[in-house]
XYZ file of N, CA and C in Angstrom:
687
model
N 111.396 95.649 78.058
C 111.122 96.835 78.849
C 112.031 96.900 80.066
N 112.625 98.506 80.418
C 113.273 98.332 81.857
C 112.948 99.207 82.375
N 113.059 99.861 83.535
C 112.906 100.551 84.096
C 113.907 100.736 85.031
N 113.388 102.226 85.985
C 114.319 102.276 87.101
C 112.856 103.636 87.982
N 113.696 103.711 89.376
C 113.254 103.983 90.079
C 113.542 105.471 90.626
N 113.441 106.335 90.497
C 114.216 108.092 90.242
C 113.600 108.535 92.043
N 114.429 109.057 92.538
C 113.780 110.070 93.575
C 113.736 109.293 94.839
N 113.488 109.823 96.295
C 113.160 109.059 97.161
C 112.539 110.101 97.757
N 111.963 110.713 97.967
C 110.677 111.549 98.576
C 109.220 111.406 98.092
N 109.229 112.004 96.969
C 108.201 111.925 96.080
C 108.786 111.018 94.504
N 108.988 109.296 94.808
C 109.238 108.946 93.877
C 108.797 108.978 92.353
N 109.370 108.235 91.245
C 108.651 107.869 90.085
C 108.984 106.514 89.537
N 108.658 105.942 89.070
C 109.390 105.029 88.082
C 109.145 105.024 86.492
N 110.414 105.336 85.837
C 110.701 105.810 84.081
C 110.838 104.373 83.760
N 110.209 104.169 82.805
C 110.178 103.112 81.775
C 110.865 103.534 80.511
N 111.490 102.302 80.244
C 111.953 102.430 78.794
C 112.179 101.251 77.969
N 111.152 101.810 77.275
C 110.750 100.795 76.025
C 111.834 100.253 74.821
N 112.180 99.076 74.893
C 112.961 98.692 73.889
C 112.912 98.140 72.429
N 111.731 97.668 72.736
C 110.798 97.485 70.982
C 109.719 97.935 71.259
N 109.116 98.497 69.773
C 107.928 99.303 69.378
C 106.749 98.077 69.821
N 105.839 98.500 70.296
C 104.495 98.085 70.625
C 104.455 97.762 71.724
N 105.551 97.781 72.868
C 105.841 97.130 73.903
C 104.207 98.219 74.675
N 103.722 98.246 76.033
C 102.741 99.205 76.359
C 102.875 98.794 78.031
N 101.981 99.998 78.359
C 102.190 100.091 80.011
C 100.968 100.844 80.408
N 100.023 100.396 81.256
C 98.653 101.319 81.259
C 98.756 102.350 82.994
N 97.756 103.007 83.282
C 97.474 103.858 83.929
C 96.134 104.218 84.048
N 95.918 104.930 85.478
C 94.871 105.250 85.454
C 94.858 106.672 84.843
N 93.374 107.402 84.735
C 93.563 108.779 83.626
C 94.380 109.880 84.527
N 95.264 110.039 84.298
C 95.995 111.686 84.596
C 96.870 110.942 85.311
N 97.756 109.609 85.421
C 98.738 109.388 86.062
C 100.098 109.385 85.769
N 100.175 109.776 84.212
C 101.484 109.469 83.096
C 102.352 111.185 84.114
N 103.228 110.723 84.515
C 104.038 112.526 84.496
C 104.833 112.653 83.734
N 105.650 111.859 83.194
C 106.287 113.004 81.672
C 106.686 111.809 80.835
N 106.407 112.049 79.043
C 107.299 110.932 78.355
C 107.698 111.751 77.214
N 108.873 110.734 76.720
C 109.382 111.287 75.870
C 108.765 110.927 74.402
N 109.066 111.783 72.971
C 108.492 111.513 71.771
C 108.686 110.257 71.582
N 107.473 109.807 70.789
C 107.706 108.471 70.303
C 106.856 107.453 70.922
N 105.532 107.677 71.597
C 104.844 106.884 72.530
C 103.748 107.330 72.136
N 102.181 106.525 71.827
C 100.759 106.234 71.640
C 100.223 106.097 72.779
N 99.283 106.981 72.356
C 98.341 106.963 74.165
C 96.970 106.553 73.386
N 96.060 105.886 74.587
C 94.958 104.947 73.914
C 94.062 105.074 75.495
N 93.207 105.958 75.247
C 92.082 106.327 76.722
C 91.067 104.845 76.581
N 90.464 104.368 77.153
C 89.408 103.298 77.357
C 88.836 102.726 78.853
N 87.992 102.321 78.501
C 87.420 101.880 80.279
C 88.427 100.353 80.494
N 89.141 99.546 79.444
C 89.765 98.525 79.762
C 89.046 97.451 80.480
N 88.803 96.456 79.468
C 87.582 95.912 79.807
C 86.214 95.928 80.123
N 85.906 96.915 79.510
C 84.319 97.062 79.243
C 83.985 98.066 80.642
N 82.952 99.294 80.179
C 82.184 100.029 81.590
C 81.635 99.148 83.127
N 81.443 97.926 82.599
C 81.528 97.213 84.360
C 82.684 97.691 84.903
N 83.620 96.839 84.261
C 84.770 96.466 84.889
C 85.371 98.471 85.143
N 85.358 99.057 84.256
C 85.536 100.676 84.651
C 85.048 101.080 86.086
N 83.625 101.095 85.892
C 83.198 101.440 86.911
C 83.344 100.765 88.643
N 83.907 99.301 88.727
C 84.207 98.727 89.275
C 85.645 99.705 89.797
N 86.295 99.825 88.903
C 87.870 100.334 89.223
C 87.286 101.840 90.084
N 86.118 102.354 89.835
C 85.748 103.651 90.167
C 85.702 102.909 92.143
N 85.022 102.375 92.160
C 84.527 101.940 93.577
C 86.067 101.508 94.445
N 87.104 101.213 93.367
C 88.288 100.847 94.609
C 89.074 101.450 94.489
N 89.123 102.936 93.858
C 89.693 104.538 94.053
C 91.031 104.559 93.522
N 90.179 103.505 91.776
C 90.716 104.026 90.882
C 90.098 104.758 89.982
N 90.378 105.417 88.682
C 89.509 106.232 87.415
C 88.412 105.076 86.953
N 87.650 105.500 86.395
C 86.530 104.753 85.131
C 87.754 104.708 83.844
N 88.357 105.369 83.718
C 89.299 105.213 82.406
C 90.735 104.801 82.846
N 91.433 104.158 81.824
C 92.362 103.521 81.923
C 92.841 104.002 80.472
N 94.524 104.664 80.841
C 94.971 104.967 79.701
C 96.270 104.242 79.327
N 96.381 103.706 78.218
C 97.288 102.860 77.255
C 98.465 103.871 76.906
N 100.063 103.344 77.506
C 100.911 104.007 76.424
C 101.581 103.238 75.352
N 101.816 103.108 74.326
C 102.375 102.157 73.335
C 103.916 102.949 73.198
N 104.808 101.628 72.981
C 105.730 102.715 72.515
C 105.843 102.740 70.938
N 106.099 103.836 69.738
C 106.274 103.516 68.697
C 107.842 103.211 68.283
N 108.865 103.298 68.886
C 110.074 103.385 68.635
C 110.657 102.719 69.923
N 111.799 102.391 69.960
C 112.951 101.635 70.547
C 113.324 103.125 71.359
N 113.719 102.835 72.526
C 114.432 104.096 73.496
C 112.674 105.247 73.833
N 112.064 104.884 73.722
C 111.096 106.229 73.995
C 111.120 105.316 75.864
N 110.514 106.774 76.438
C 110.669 106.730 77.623
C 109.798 107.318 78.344
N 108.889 106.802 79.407
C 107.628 107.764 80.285
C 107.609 106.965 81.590
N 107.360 107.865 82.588
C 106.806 108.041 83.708
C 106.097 107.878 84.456
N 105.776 107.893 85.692
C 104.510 107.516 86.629
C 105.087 107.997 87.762
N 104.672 109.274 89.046
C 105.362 109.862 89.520
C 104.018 109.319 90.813
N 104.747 108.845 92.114
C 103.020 108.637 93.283
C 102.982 109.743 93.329
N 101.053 109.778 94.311
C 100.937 110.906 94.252
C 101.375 111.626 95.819
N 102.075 110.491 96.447
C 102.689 111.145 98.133
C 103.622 110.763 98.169
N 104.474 111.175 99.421
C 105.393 111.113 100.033
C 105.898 109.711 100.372
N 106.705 108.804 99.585
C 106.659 107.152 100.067
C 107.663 106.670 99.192
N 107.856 105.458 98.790
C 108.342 104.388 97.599
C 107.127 103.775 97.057
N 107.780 103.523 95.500
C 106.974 102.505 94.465
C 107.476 101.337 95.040
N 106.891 100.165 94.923
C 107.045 99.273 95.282
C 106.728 98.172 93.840
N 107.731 97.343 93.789
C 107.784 96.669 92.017
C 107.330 95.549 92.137
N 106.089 94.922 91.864
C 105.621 93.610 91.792
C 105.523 92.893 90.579
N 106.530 91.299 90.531
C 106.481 90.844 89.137
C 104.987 90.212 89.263
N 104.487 89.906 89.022
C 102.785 89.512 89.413
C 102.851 88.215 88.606
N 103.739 87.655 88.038
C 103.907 86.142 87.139
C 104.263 85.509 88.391
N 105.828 85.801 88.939
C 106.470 85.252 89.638
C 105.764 85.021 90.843
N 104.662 85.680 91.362
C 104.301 85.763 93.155
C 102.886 85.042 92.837
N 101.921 85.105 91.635
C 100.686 85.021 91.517
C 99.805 85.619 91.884
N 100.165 87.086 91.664
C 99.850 88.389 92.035
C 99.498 88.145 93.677
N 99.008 89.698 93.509
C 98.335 90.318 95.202
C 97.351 90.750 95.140
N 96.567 91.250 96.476
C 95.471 91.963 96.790
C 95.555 92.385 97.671
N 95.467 94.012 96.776
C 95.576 95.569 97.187
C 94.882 96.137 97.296
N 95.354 97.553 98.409
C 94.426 98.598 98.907
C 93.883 99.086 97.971
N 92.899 99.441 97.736
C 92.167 100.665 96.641
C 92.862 101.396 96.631
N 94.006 102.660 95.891
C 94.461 103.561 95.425
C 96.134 103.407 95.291
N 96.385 102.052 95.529
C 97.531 101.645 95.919
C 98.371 101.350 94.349
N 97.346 100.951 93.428
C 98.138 101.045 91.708
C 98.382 102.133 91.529
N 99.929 101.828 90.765
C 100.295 103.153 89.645
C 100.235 102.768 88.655
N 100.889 101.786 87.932
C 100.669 101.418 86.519
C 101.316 99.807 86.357
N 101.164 99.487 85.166
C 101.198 98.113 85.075
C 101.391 97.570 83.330
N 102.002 96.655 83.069
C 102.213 96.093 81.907
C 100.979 95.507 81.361
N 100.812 95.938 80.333
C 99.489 94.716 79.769
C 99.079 94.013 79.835
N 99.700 93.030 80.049
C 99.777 91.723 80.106
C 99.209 91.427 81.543
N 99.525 92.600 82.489
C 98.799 92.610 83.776
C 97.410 92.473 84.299
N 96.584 91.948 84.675
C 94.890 92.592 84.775
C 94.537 92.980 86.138
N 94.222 93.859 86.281
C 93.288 94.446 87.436
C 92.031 94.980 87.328
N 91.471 93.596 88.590
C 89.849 93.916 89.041
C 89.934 94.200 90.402
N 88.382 94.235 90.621
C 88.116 94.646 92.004
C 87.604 93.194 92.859
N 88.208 93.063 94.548
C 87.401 92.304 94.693
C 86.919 93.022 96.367
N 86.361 92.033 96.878
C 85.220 92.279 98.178
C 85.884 91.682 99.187
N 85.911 92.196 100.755
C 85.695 91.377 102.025
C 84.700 90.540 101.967
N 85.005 89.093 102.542
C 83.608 88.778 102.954
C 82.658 89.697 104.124
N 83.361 90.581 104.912
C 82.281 90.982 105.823
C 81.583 92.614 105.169
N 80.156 92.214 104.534
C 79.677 92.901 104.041
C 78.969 94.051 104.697
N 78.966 93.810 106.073
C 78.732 95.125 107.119
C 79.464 96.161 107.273
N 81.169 95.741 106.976
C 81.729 96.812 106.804
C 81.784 97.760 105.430
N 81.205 96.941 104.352
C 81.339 98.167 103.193
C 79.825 98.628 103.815
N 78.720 98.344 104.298
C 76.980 98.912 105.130
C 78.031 100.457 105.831
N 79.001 100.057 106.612
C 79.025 101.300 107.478
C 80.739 102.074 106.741
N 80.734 101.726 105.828
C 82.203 102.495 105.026
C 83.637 102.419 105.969
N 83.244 100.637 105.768
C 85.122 100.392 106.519
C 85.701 100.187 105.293
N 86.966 101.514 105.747
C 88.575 101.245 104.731
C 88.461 99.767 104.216
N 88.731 99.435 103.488
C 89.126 97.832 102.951
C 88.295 96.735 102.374
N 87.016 97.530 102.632
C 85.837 96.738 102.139
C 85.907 96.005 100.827
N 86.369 97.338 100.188
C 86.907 97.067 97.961
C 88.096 97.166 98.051
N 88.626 95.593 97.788
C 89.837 95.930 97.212
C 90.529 95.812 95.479
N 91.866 95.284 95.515
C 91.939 95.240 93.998
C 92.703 94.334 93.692
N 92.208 93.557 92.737
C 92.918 91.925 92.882
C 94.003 92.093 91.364
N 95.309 92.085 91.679
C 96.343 92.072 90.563
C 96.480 90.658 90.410
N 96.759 90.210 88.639
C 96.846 89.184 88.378
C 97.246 88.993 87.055
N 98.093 87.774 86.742
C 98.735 87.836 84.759
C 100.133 87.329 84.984
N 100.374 88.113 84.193
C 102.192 88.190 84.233
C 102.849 89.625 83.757
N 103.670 90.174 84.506
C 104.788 90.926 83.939
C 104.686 91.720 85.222
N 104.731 93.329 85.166
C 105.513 93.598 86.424
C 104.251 94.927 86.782
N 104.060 95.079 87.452
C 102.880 96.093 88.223
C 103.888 96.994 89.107
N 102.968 98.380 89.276
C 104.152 99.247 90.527
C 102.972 99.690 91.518
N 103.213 99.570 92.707
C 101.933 99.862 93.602
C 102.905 101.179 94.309
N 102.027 101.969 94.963
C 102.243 103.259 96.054
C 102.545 103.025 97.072
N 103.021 103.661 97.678
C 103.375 103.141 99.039
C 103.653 104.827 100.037
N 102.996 105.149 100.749
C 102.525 106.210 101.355
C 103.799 106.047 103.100
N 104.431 107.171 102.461
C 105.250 106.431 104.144
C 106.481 105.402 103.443
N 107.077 104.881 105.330
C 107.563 103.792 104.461
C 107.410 102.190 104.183
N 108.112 101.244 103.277
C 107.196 100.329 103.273
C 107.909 99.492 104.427
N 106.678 98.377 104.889
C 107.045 97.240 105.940
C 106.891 96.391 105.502
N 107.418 94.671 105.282
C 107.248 93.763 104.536
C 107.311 92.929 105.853
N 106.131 92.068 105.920
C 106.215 90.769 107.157
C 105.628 89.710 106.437
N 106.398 88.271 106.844
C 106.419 87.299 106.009
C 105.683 86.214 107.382
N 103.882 86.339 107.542
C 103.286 85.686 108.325
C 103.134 84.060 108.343
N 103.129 83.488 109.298
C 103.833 81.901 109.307
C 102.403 81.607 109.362
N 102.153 80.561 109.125
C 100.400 79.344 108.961
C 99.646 79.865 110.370
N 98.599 80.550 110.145
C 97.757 80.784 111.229
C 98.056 81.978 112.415
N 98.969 82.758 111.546
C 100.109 83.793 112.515
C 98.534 84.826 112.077
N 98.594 85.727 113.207
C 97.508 86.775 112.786
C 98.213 88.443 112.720
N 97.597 89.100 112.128
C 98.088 90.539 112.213
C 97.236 91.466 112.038
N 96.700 92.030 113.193
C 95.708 93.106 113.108
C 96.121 94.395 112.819
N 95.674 95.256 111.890
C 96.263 96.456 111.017
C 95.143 97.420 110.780
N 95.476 98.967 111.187
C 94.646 99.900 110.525
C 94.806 99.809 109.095
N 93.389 99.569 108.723
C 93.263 99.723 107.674
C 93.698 100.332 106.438
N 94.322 101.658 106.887
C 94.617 102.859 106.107
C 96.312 102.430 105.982
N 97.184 101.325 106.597
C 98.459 101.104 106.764
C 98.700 99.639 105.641
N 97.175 99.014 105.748
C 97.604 98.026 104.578
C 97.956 98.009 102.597
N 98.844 98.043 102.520
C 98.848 97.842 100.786
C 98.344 96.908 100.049
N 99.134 95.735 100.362
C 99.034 94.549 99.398
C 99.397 93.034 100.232
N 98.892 92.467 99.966
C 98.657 90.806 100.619
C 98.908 89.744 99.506
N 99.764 88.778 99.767
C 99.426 87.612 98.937
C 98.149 86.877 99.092
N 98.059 86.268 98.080
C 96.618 85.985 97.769
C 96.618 84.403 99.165
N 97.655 83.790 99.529
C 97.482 83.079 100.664
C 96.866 83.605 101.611
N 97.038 84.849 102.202
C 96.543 85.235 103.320
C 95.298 85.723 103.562
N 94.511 85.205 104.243
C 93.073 85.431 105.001
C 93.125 86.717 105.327
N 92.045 87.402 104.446
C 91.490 88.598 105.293
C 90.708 89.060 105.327
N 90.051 90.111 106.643
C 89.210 90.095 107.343
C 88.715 91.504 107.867
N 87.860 91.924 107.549
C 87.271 93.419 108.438
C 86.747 93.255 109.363
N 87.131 93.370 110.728
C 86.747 93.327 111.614
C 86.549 94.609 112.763
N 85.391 94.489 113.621
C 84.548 95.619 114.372
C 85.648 95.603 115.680
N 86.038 96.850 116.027
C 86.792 97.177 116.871
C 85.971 97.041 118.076
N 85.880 96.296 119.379
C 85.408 95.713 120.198
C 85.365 96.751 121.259
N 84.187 96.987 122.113
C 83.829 98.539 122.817
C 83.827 99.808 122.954
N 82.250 99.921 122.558
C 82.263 101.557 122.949
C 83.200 102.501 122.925
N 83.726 102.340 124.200
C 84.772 103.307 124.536
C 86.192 103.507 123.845
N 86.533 102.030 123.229
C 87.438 101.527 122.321
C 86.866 102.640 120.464
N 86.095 102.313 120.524
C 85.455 103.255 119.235
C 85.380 104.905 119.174
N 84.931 105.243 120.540
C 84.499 106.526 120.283
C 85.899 107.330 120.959
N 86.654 106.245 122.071
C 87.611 107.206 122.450
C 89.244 106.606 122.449
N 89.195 105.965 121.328
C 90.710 104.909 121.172
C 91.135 105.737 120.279
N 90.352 106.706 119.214
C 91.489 107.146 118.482
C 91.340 106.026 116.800
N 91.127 105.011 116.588
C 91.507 103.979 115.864
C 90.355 103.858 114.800
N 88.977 104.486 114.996
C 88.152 104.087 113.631
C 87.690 102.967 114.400
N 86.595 102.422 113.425
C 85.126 101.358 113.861
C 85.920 100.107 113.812
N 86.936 100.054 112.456
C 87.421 98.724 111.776
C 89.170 98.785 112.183
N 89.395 97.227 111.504
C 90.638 96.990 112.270
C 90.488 95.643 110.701
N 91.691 95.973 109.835
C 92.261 94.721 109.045
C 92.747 93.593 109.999
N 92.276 92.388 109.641
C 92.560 91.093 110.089
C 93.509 90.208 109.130
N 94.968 89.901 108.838
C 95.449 89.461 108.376
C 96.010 87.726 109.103
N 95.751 86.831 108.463
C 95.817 85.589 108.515
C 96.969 84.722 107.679
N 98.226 84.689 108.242
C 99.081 83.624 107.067
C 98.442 82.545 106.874
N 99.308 81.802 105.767
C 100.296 82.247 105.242
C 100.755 82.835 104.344
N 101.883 83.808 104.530
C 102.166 84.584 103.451
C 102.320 85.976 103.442
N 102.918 86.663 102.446
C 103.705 88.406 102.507
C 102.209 89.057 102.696
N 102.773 90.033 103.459
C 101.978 91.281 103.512
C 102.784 92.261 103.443
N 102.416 93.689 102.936
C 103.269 95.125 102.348
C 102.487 95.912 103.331
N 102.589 96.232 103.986
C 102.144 97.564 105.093
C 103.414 98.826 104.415
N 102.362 99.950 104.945
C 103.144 101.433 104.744
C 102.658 102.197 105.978
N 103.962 102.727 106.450
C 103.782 103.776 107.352
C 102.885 105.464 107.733
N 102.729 105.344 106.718
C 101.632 106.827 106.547
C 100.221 106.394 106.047
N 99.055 106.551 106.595
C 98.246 106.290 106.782
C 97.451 107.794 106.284
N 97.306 107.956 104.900
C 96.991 109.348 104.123
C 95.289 109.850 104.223
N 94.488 109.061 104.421
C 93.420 109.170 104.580
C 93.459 109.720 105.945
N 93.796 109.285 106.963
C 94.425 109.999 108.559
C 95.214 111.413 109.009
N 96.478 111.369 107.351
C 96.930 112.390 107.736
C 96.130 113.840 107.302
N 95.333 113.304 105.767
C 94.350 114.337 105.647
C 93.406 114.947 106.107
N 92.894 113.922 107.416
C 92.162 114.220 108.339
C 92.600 115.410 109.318
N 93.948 114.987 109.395
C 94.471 115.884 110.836
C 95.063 117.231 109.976
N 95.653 117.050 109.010
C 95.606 118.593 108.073
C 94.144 119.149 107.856
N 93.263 118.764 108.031
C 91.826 119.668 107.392
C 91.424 119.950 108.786
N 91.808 119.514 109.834
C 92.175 120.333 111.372
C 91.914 121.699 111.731
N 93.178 122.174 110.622
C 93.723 123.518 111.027
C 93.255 124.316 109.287
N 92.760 123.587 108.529
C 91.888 125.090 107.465
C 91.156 125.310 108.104
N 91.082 127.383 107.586
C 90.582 128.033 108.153
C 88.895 127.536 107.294
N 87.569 127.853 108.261
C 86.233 127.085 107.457
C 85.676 128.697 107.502
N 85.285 129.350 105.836
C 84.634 130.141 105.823
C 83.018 130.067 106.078
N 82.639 131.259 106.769
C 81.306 131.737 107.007
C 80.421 132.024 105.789
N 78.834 131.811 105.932
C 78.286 131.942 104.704
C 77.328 133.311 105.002
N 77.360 133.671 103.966
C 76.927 135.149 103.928
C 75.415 135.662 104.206
């Protein structure tokens, strides 16, 4: 399988399959264009737990399979914002753990579940980061990246406190942490949300510059809100 990387606004990355059966999954409605010659296969992928699990870290309940049937067929995965794909071999690193909505698609051979913060007060009051999504296997995964990406390589016990909405993906070395943004006044008039990601080396972290849950906030600003009759 190879790929490449098309666009720099609203990227994609095209796959192309070199022997028949080779496959590449997705969540439902994420394929944007392929060419003849490719099997599509809808399923919860690993059983309705594990579906519904993917539902809670803002991915689909379904997971769709492309197969290729022929040598040269070719398909797509386009994000759904303004950013770079970002290419993780997940053999080579021993995967990551990612933001909820941060997968685009992934090789078979790939698996993605969901996992938890330990601080269970913040999924009680709906802090960003509570569910995340633990990549793991071998072969190559493509995550989103909203904005642009930042890569910091944290030294043993180095800390990095992060809005939530800016983190992607963490090596599985690094400690992390939801933590309560400290006063009142810090909460209601900082601007920043309740929570604050706590990152702990050692090890990579993927931050992105656009913070989409934020910017959708400040666009739903200015719609106009109709009156009810």
């Amino acid at each position: 399988m190879k790929y490449r990387i098309i666009g720099s606004t609203m990227p994609a990355v095209e796959i192309l399959f070199d022997t028949p059966g080779e496959g590449i999954y997705t969540q439902s409605g994420g394929m944007t264009w392929m060419s003849d010659g490719i099997s599509m296969n809808t399923n919860t992928r690993g059983g309705l737990m594990k579906g519904l699990g993917r539902m809670f870290a803002g991915e689909s309940l379904f997971m769709v399979t492309y197969k290729a049937q022929r040598p040269g067929a070719t398909i797509a995965f386009a994000s759904t914002a303004a950013g770079q794909i970002y290419t993780l071999d997940v053999g080579s690193t021993g995967g990551m753990i990612c933001q909820k909505g941060a997968f685009l698609c992934a090789q078979e051979s790939v698996d993605l579940s969901i996992t938890f913060s330990k601080k269970f007060s913040a999924g009680l009051f709906g802090g960003e980061g509570f569910i995340l999504q633990d990549i793991h296997g071998s072969g190559l995964a493509f995550l989103e990246v909203d904005g642009d990406l930042v890569e910091r390589t944290l030294a043993p016990g180095e800390v990095l406190k992060v809005d939530t909405g800016n983190v992607v993906a963490f090596d599985r070395t690094v400690n992390y942490e939801i933590e309560t943004v400290k006063g009142l006044g810090n909460i209601f008039f900082g601007g920043e949300g309740l929570f604050l990601t706590r990152l702990t080396g050692p090890g990579r972290v993927i931050l992105q510059t656009q913070n989409l849950a934020e910017f959708a906030g400040r666009i739903a600003q200015f719609m106009p809100i109709k009156s009810g009759n």
